[in-house]
Amino acid sequence: MLPCCAVRTCHVLVLVLCLSAAEDFDWTKNDRGSFYYGTFPAGFSWGAGSSAYQTEGAWDKDGKGLSIWDVFSHRKGKILQNDTGDSSCQGYYKIKEDISLMKELKLDHYRFSISWPRIMPTGIKSDHVNEKGIKYYDELIDNLLENKITPIATLYHWDLPQVLQEKYGGWQNISMVNYFNEFANLCFERFGNRVKYWITLNNPWSVAVEGYETGEHAPGLKLRGTGAYRAAHHMIKAHAKVWHTYDTKWRGKQKGLVGISLSGDWGEPVDISNQKDIEAAERYVQFYIGWFATPIFHGDYPQVMKDFIGRKSAQQGLGTSRLPTFSSQEKSYVKGTCDFLGIGHFTTRYITQKNYQSGHGSSSYFTDRDLAELVDPRWPDPGSEWLYSVPWGFRRLLNFVKAQYRNPMIYVTENGVSEKIMCTELCDDWRIQYYKDYTNEMLKAIKDGVNVRGYTAWSLLDKFEWDEGYSERFGLYYVDFRNKNTPRYPKASVQYYKRIISSNGFPNQREVENWKRKATETCSSSNQLLAADPLTSHMEMVTEVVVPTVCTLCILLSAVFLMFLLRRHN
Ligand code: NOJ
């Protein structure tokens, strides 16, 4: 038998080895080679995505409860132009229509999210389960399967039931772990016979930082320096609990997989010969994706987060770190709770070291990292202010994930680009370029040995883009929000993505060059249809105004005529 201290040394060694796996990733090598012609492994799954609040609309229909996004978007000044998701794309009423769009693309999978308050109006199971909400997701799932499209269901894409926010403070409160678990368990029970891919949380980074630190997103809290860390801590525990519930209660019967979808920009050192920049870039990525992935794969927060937040908390005179800690039982409970890792990725930043003094009250997630973000002005940025097209960053991120978390099974759960509202151009050649280059970098990553099994274009439709309202359009399909029927029109990128899917990659230069020409050829007819659309919506408006006016006039005239007759009679 080994003496006790030897066992402990072994544990420490194993831990050190686990947490320093980043050494495998070579920061100094950035191979930005030319376009790679080739195909994806057989069985690679191509899809597109959406989320409930962004697309469903029907915010108060059929017994749905309020979510924090319903309440937040109804507050004046929170969303650009005070837009709301009240009706959005009306996806709630358009299951068949939207599935026909997916069929047109020949998608293998569709990623959607289940609105918690639609099926549990208060968020609490013992209060009420809304069967009408369940029926909607039943129909969606059944229709997908009938059309041979695999459903990938996200359990939490940011629409927390408002009651849980008001009663407990939402993700600031540990009780969310059990409430979320009850909701997830109900979803496994009711949909798990048909849904085999589950994503617990979508982009918890955004929920934590934008929901509880900057307040740009619902619930709009500005608890700087603490709120995000607390929310993240509870979300990690909630994710782990749901994974264990599936593992112990459902996996045997249902044979599905449970993962999480983490979003992360890539951080590239400004100067790859400068060790300080390399460390700063790694911090950027660790504070982003590593914040969640390291506990889930290795059992604890990244060492660099513990060091930086711990030191800054001490400098502020705090007795304990603002970063919560996991007990040893919690570490082993959280570790390994991921059957596949969902990656959402859109853009890259250059990173350099920058020190922030930590004084009383000035702490924040952003200053804790001691770094500055930069962009190259030559990078294309067709849409969202933050979204620069930097395809090589995608390959770097995927390789980093491979090195850090022992080559997990990856599904890309979001990747895509927007355009600004002024632009009603369906010939979206910049989106074609973005998809072409990003999927090509993903192909190179697969050749590097990264275990990517599927790709989800973000998004199927234009939709409500959170605090930016409808001003940023990510869709492959254009949605005319001015028309109350919200018709969908294919952008040229539909034709292009369709060809990537049907060829399962990029067969050869000649063919691929033809794709772009063919894709843009068809978009001018769609543009004409769209240009005619205001006329249609105008005609509806005319009907709405003219018909009641004519009716009222008729009634008035008949009354006058009647009075005239009565008077003559008298
Ligand atoms: C990530 C979010 O999960 C998604 O809902 C959003 O549309 C994209 N980012 C683009 O901003």
Coordinates of N, CA, C and O and ligand atoms in Angstrom, one line a residue, residues 54 157-158 202-203 346 386 414 458 463 465-466 474, ligand 1:
Q54 N -36.3 34.4 -29.2 CA -35.9 35.2 -30.4 C -36.8 35.0 -31.6 O -36.9 35.8 -32.5
H157 N -32.3 29.0 -23.1 CA -31.7 30.0 -23.9 C -32.2 31.4 -23.4 O -32.9 32.1 -24.1
W158 N -31.9 31.6 -22.1 CA -32.0 32.9 -21.4 C -33.4 33.3 -20.9 O -33.5 34.4 -20.3
N202 N -27.5 27.6 -22.8 CA -26.9 28.3 -23.9 C -26.1 29.5 -23.4 O -26.6 30.4 -22.7
N203 N -24.8 29.5 -23.8 CA -23.9 30.7 -23.5 C -24.1 31.3 -22.1 O -24.6 32.4 -22.0
F346 N -18.2 33.3 -33.0 CA -18.5 34.3 -34.1 C -17.3 35.2 -34.5 O -17.2 35.6 -35.6
W386 N -19.7 44.3 -32.9 CA -18.6 43.5 -32.3 C -18.1 42.3 -33.2 O -17.2 41.6 -32.8
E414 N -23.4 27.4 -32.7 CA -23.7 28.7 -33.3 C -22.5 29.2 -34.1 O -21.4 29.2 -33.5
W458 N -25.9 29.9 -37.6 CA -26.7 30.8 -36.8 C -27.1 32.0 -37.6 O -26.2 32.8 -37.9
K463 N -34.2 37.4 -36.6 CA -35.1 37.3 -35.4 C -34.7 38.4 -34.4 O -33.9 39.3 -34.7
E465 N -32.8 40.2 -31.8 CA -31.4 40.1 -31.5 C -31.2 40.8 -30.1 O -30.4 41.7 -30.0
W466 N -31.9 40.3 -29.1 CA -31.7 40.8 -27.7 C -31.7 42.3 -27.6 O -32.6 42.9 -28.2
F474 N -29.3 38.0 -38.5 CA -28.4 36.9 -38.6 C -28.9 35.8 -39.6 O -28.2 34.8 -39.8
Ligands
NOJ1 C1 -25.2 34.2 -29.0 C2 -26.6 34.0 -28.5 O1 -26.7 32.7 -28.0 C3 -27.7 34.1 -29.7 O2 -28.9 34.0 -29.1 C4 -27.4 35.4 -30.5 O3 -28.4 35.5 -31.5 C5 -26.0 35.3 -31.0 N1 -25.1 35.2 -29.9 C6 -25.6 36.5 -31.9 O4 -25.5 37.6 -31.1

